[in-house]
CSV table of C-alpha atoms and ligand atoms in Angstrom, one decimal:
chain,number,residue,atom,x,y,z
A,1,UNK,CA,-47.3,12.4,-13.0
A,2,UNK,CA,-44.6,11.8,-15.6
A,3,UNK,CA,-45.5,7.9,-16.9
A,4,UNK,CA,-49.2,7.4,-17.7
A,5,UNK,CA,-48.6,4.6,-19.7
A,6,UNK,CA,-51.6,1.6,-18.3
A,7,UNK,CA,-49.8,-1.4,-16.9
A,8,UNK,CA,-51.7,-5.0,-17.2
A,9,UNK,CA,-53.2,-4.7,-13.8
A,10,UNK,CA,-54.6,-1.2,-14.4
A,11,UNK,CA,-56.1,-2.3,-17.7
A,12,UNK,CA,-57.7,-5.5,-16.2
A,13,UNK,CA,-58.9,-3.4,-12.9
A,14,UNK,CA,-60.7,-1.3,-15.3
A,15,UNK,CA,-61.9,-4.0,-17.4
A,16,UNK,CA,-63.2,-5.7,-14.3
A,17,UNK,CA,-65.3,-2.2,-13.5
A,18,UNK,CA,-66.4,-1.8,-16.9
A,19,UNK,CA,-68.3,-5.0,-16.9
A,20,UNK,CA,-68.9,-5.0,-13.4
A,21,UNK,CA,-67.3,-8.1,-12.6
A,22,UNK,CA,-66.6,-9.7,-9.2
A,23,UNK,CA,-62.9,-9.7,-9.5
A,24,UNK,CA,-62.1,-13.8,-10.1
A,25,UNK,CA,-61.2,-12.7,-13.7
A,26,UNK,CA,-58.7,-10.2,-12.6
A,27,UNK,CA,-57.0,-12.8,-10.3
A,28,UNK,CA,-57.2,-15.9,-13.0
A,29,UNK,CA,-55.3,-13.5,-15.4
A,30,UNK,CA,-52.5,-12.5,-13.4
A,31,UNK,CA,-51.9,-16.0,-12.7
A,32,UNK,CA,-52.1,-17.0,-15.9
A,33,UNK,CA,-49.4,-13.9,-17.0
A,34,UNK,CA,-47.0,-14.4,-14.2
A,35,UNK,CA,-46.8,-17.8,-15.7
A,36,UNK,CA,-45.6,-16.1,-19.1
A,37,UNK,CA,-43.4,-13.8,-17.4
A,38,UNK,CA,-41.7,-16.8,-15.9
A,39,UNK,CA,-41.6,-18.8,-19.4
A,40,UNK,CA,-40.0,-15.8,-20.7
A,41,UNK,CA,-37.4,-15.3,-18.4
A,42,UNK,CA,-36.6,-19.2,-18.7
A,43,UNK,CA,-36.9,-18.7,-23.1
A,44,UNK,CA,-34.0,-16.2,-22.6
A,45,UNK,CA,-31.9,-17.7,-20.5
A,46,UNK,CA,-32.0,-21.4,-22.4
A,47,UNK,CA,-28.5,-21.3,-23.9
A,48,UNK,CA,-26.9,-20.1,-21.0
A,49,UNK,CA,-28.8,-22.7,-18.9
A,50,UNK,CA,-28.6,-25.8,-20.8
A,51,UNK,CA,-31.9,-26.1,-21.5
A,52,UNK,CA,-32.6,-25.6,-25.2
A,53,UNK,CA,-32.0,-29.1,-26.2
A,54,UNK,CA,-34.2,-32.0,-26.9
A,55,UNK,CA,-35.4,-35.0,-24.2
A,56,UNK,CA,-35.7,-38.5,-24.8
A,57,UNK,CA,-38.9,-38.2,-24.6
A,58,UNK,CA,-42.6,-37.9,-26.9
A,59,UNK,CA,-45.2,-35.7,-26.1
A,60,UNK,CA,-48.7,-36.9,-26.9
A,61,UNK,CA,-48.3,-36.2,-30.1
A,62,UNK,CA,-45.4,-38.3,-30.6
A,63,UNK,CA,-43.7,-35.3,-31.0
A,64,UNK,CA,-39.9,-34.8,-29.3
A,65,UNK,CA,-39.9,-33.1,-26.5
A,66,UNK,CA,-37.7,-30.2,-25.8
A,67,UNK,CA,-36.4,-29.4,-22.4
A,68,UNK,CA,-38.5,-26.0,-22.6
A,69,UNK,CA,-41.5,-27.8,-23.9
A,70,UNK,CA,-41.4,-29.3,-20.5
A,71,UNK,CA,-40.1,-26.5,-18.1
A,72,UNK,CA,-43.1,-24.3,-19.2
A,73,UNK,CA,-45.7,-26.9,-19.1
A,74,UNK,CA,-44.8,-27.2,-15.4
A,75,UNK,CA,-44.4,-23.6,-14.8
A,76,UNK,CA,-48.2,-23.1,-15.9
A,77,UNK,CA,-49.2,-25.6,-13.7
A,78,UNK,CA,-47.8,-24.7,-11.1
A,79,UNK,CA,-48.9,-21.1,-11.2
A,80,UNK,CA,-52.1,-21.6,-12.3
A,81,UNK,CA,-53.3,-24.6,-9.9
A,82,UNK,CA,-53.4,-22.5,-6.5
A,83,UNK,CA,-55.4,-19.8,-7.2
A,84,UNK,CA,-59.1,-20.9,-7.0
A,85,UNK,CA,-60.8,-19.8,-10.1
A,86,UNK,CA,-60.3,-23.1,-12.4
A,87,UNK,CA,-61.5,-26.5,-12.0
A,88,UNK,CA,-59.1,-28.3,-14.4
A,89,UNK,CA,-56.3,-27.7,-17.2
A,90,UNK,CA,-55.3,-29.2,-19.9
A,91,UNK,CA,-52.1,-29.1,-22.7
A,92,UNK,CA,-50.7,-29.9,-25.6
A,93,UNK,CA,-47.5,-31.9,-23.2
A,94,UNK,CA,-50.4,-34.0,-21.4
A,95,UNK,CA,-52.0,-36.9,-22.9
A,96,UNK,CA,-55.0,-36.5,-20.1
A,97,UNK,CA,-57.1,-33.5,-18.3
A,98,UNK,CA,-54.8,-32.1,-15.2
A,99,UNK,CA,-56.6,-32.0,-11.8
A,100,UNK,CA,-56.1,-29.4,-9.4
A,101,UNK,CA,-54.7,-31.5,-6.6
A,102,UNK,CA,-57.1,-31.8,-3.1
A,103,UNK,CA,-55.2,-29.3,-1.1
A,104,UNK,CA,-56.3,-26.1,-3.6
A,105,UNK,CA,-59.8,-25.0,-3.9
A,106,UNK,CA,-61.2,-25.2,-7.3
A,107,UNK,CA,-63.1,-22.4,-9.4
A,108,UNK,CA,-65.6,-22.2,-12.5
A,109,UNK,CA,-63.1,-22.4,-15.1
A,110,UNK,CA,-60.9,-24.9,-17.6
A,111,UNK,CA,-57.8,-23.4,-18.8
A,112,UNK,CA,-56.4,-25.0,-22.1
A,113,UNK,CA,-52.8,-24.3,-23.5
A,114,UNK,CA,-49.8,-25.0,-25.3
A,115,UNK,CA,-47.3,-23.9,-23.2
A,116,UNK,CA,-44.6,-23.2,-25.9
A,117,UNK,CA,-45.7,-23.3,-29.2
A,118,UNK,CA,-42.8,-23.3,-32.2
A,119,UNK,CA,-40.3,-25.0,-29.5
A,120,UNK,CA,-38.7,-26.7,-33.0
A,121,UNK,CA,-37.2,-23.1,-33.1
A,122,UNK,CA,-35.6,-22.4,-29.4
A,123,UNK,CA,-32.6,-24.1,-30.8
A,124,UNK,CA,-31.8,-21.8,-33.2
A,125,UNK,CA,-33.5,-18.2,-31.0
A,126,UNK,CA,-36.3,-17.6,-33.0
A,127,UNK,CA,-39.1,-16.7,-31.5
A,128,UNK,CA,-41.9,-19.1,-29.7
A,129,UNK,CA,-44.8,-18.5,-27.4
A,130,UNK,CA,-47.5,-19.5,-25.3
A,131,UNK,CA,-51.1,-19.9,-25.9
A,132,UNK,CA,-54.1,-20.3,-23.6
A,133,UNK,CA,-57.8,-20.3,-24.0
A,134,UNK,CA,-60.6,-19.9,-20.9
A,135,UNK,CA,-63.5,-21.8,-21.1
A,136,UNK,CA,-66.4,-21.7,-18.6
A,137,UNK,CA,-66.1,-25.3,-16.3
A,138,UNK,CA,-70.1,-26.6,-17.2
A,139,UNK,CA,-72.4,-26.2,-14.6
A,140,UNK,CA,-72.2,-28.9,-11.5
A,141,UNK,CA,-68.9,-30.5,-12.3
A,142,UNK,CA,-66.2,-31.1,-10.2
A,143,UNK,CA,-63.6,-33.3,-11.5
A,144,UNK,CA,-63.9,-32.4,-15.2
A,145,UNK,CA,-63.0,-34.5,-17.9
A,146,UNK,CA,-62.1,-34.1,-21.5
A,147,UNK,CA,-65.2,-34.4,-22.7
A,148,UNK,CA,-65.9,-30.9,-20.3
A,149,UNK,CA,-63.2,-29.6,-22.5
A,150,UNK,CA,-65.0,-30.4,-25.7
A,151,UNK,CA,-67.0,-26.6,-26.3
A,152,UNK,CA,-66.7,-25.0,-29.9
A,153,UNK,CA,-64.1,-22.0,-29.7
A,154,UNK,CA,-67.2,-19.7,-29.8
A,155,UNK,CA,-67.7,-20.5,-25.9
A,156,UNK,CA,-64.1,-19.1,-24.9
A,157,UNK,CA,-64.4,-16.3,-22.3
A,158,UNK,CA,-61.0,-15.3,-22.8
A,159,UNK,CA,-57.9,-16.5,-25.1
A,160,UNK,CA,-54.3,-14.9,-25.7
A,161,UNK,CA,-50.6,-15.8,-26.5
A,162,UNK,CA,-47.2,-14.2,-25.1
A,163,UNK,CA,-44.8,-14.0,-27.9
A,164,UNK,CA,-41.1,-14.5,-26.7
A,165,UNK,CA,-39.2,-12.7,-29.8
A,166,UNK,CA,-37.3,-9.1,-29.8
A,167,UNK,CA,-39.9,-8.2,-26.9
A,168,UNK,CA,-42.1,-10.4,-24.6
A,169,UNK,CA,-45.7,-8.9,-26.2
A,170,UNK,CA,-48.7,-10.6,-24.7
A,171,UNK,CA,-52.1,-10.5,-26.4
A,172,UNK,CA,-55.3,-10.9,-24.9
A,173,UNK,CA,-59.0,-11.1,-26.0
A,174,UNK,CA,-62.1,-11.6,-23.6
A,175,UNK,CA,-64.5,-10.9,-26.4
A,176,UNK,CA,-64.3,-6.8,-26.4
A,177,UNK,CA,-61.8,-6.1,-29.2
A,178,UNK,CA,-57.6,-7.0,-29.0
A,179,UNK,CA,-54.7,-5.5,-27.0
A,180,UNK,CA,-51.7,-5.6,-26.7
A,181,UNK,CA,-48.8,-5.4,-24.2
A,182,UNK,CA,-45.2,-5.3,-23.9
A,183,UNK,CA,-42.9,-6.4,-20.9
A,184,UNK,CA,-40.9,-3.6,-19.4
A,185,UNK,CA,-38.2,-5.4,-18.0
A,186,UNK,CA,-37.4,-3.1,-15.3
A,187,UNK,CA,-40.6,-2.9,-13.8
A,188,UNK,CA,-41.2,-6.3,-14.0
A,189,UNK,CA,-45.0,-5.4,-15.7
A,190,UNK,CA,-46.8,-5.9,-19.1
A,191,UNK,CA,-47.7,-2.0,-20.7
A,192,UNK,CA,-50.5,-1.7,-23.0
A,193,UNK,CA,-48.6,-0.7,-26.1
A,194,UNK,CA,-51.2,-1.7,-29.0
A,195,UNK,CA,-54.9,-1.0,-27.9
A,196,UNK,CA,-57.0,-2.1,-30.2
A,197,UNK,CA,-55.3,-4.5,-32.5
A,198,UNK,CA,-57.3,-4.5,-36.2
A,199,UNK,CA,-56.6,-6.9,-39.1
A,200,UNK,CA,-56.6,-4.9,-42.1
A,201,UNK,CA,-58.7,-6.4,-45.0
A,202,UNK,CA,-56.4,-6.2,-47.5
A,203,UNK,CA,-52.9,-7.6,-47.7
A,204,UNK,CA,-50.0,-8.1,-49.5
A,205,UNK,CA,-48.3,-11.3,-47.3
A,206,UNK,CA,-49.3,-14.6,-47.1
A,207,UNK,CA,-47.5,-17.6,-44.8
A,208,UNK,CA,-47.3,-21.3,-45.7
A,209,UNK,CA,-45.2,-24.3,-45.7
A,210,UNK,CA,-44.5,-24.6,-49.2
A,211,UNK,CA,-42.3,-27.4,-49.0
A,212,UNK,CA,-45.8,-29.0,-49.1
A,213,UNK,CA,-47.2,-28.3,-52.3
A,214,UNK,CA,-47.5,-31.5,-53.7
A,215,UNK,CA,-49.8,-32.7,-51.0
A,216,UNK,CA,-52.5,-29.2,-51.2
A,217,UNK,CA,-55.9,-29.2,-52.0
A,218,UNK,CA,-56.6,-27.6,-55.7
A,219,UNK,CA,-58.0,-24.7,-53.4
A,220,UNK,CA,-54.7,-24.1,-52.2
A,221,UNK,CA,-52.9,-24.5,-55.0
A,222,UNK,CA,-55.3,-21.9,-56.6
A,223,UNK,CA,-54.5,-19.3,-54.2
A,224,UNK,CA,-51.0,-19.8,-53.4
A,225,UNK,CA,-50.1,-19.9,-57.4
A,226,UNK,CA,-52.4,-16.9,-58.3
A,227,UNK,CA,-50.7,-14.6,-55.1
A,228,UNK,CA,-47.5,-15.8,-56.8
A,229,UNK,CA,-48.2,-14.6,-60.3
A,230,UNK,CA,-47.6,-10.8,-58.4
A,231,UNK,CA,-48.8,-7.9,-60.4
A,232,UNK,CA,-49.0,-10.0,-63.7
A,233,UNK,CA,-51.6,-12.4,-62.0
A,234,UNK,CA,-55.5,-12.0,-61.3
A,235,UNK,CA,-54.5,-9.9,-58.0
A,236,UNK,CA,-52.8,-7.2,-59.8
A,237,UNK,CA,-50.8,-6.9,-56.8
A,238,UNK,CA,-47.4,-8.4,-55.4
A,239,UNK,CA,-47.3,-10.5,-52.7
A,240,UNK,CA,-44.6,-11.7,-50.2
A,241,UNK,CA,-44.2,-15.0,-48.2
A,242,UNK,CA,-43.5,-14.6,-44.7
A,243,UNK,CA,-42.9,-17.9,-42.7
A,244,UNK,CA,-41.6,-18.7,-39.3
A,245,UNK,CA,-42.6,-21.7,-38.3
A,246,UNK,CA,-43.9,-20.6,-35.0
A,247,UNK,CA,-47.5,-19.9,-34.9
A,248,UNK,CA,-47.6,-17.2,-32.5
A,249,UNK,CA,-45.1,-14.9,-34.2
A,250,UNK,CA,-47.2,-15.5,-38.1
A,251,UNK,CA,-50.2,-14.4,-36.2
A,252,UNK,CA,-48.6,-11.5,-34.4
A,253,UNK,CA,-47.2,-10.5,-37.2
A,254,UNK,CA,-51.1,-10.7,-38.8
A,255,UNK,CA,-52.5,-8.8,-36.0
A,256,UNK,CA,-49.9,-6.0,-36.4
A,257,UNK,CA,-50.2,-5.3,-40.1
A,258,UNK,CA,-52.4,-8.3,-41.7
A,259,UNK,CA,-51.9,-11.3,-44.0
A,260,UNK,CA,-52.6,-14.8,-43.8
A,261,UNK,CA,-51.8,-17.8,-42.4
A,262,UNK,CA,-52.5,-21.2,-44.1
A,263,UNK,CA,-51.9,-24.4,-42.4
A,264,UNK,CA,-54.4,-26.5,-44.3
A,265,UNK,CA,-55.4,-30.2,-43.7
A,266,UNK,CA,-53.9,-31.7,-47.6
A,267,UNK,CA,-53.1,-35.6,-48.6
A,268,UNK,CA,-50.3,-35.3,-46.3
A,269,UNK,CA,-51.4,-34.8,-43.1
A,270,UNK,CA,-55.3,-36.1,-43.6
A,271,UNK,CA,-55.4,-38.9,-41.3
A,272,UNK,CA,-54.9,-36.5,-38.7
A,273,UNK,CA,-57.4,-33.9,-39.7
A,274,UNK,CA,-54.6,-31.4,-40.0
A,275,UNK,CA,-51.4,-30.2,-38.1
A,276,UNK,CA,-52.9,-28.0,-36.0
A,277,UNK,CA,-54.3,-28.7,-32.6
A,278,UNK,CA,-58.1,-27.1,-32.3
A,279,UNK,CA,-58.8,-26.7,-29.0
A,280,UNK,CA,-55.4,-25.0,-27.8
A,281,UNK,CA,-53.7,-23.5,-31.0
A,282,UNK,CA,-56.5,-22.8,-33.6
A,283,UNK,CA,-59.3,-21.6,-31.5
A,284,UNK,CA,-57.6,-19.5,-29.1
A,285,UNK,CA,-56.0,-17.3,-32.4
A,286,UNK,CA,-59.4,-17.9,-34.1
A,287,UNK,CA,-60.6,-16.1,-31.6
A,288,UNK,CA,-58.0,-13.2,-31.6
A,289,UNK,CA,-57.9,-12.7,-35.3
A,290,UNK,CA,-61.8,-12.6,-35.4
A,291,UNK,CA,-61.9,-9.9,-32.3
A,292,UNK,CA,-59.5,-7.7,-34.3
A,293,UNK,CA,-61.8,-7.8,-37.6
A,294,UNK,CA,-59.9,-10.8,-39.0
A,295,UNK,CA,-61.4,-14.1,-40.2
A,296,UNK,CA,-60.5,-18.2,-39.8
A,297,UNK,CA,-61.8,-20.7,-41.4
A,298,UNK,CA,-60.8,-24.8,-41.7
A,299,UNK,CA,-61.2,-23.8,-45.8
A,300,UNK,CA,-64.9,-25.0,-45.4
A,301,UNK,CA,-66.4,-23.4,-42.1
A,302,UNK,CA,-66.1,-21.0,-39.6
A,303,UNK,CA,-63.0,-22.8,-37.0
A,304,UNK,CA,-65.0,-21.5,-34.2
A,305,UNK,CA,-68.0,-23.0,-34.6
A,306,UNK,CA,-66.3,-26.9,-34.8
A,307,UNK,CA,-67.8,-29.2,-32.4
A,308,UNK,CA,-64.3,-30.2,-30.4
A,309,UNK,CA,-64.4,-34.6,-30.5
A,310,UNK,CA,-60.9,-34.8,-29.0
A,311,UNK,CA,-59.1,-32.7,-26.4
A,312,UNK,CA,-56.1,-33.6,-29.2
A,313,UNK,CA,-57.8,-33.2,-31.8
A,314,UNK,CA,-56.3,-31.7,-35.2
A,315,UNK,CA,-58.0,-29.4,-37.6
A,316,UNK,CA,-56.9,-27.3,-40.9
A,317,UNK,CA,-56.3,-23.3,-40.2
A,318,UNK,CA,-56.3,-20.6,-43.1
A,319,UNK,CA,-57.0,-17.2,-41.5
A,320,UNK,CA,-55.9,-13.7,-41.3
A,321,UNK,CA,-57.1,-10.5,-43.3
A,322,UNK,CA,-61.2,-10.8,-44.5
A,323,UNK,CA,-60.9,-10.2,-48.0
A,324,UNK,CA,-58.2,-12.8,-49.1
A,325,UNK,CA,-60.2,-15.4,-46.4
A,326,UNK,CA,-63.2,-15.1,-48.0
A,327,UNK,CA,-61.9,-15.6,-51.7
A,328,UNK,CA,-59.8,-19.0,-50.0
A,329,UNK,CA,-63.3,-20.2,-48.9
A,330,UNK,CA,-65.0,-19.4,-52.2
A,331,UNK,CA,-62.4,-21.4,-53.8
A,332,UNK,CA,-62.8,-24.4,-51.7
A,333,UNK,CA,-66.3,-24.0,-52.4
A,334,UNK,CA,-65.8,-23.8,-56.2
A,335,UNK,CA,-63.5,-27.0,-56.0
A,336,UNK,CA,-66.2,-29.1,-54.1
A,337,UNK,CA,-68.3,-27.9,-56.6
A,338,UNK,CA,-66.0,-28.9,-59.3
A,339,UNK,CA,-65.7,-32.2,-57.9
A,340,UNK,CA,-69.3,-33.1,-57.3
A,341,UNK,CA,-70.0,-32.6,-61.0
A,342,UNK,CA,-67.4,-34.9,-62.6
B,401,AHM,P1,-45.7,-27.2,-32.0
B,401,AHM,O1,-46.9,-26.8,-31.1
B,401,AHM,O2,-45.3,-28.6,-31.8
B,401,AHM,O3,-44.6,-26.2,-31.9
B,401,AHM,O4,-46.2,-27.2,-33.5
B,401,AHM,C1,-46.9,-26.1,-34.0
B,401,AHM,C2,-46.1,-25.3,-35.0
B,401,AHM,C3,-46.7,-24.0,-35.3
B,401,AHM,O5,-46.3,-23.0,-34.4
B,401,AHM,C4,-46.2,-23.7,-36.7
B,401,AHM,O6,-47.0,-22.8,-37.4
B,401,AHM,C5,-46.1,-25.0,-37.3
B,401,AHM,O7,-46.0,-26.0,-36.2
B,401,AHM,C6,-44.9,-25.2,-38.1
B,401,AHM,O8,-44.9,-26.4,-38.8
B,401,AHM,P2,-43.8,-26.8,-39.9
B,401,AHM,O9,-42.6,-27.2,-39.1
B,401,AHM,O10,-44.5,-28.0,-40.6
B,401,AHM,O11,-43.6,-25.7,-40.8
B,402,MG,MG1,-48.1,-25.6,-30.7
């Protein structure tokens, strides 16, 4: 045989062997990827299609929807809601939990997404994604409700992205290490191209909004303004920015060669407890970047061990390669320290 490159389905079969499994996890994940496979198709085709513009409409967020934000939220539904293995979904488009309507049997788990994460950038063809997180329905419920949905990321049987940029690449954790595979267009199937995705501990990149400075913590400020003192500074080292506005490609971009990623909750954005959304952005790529050696943290504790209050809910995210993570938590630490003395 001349290709022995391991499609998707070969990797999950095998995966599904390993840990003797009965199969349902083999058949919730191709429903789940067919879904991105479908969202990407629909991604590449937006200009030509009309649909990269905006609606009239808010999200629950009171965020503007785009016509793609929309498109995909439906396209996961719909593949997702037949198959039998989950109970109830939910998204960052819907302000409620999604039922699996009475004609489809229901399954053991909740599926929690953002069905196209960095839309603000279709407009302008930079690349967005999808992210999703499993968790396990709890025991005896049948019509879940968000409150079901409310587990700490450390419960998530599975979480992963597709990243629609130069390739479709999706990434996929179910708790034993990070892989990665890339869409072959012409056989219509996701190859396993990076086995084994590692964080390395050290790095030379870091990714923020800096446009808001004025509102950071002095943690924050600490960090960003020693990385940019370069070789002259305390790090000894120079450091680039890297920022594109669409989670999934900063973290990719993490997972390939390190860095880190700050969104941090600051003065601005407070209220909210962040920009992030926990449950569907932060700890399905806490999750990833942990799995591949990698660390996330709100600043002040481990993202993954947050008790979930709202299926909404907003949380600060700093994470990425272990050593620069754990000198951004020792500052916050040194701050509150700081502070507690005046
Ligand atoms: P979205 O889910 O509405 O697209 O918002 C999340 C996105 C992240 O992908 C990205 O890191 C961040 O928002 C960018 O925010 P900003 O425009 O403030 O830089
Ligand atoms: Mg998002």
């Amino acid at each position: 045989m001349q290709d022995m490159r391991t499609t998707f389905t070969h990797f999950i079969i095998e995966e599904q062997r390993r840990v003797k499994g009965s199969g349902v996890f083999t058949s919730l994940l191709h429903e789940v990827i067919t879904a991105c496979k479908i969202i990407s198709s629909q991604v590449g085709r937006g200009a030509l299609v009309g649909t990269h513009g905006n609606l009239e409409t808010e999200n629950v967020q009171g965020e503007t929807q785009k016509i793609l934000d929309v498109i995909s939220n439906e396209v996961f539904l719909k593949e997702n809601q037949m198959s039998g293995n989950f109970a109830a979904m939910a998204s960052e488009e819907m302000e409620d939990v999604y039922q699996i309507p009475s004609q489809y049997p229901k399954g053991n788990y909740l599926l929690v997404f953002d069905p196209l994460d960095g839309s603000s950038n279709v407009g302008v063809n930079v690349s967005v994604g999808t992210i999703f997180s499993i968790l396990r329905c709890p025991e005896g419920v049948t019509e879940p409700t968000a409150e079901d949905f409310l587990q700490p990321g450390t419960q998530q049987v599975c979480a992963g992205y597709a990243l629609y940029g130069s390739s479709t690449t999706l990434v996929l954790t179910t708790g034993r290490g990070v892989n990665g595979f890339t869409l072959d267009r012409n056989i219509g199937s996701f190859v396993l191209t990076h086995p084994n995705m590692r964080v390395p501990e050290e790095t030379a990149e870091y990714a923020i909004n800096s446009s808001r400075t004025r509102f950071w913590e002095p943690a924050i400020k600490r960090y960003v303004d020693e990385v940019q003192q370069g070789a002259e500074g305390p790090n000894g080292k120079n450091y680039t920015l890297r920022w594109i506005a669409s989670m999934v490609a900063d973290v990719h971009r993490i997972l390939s060669r390190g860095g880190v990623f700050m969104y941090p909750m600051d003065s601005d954005n407070k209220d909210k407890g962040g920009k992030l959304r926990l449950l569907y952005e932060a700890n399905p790529m806490s999750f990833l970047i942990e799995q591949a050696g990698g660390m996330a943290i709100t600043g002040r504790q481990r993202i993954m061990e947050v008790q979930p209050t709202g299926l909404h809910q907003r949380i600060s995210v700093i994470l990425g390669s272990k050593n620069d993570i754990e000198k951004i938590l020792r500052y916050h630490q040194e701050a509150d320290e700081a502070a507690k003395a005046k």
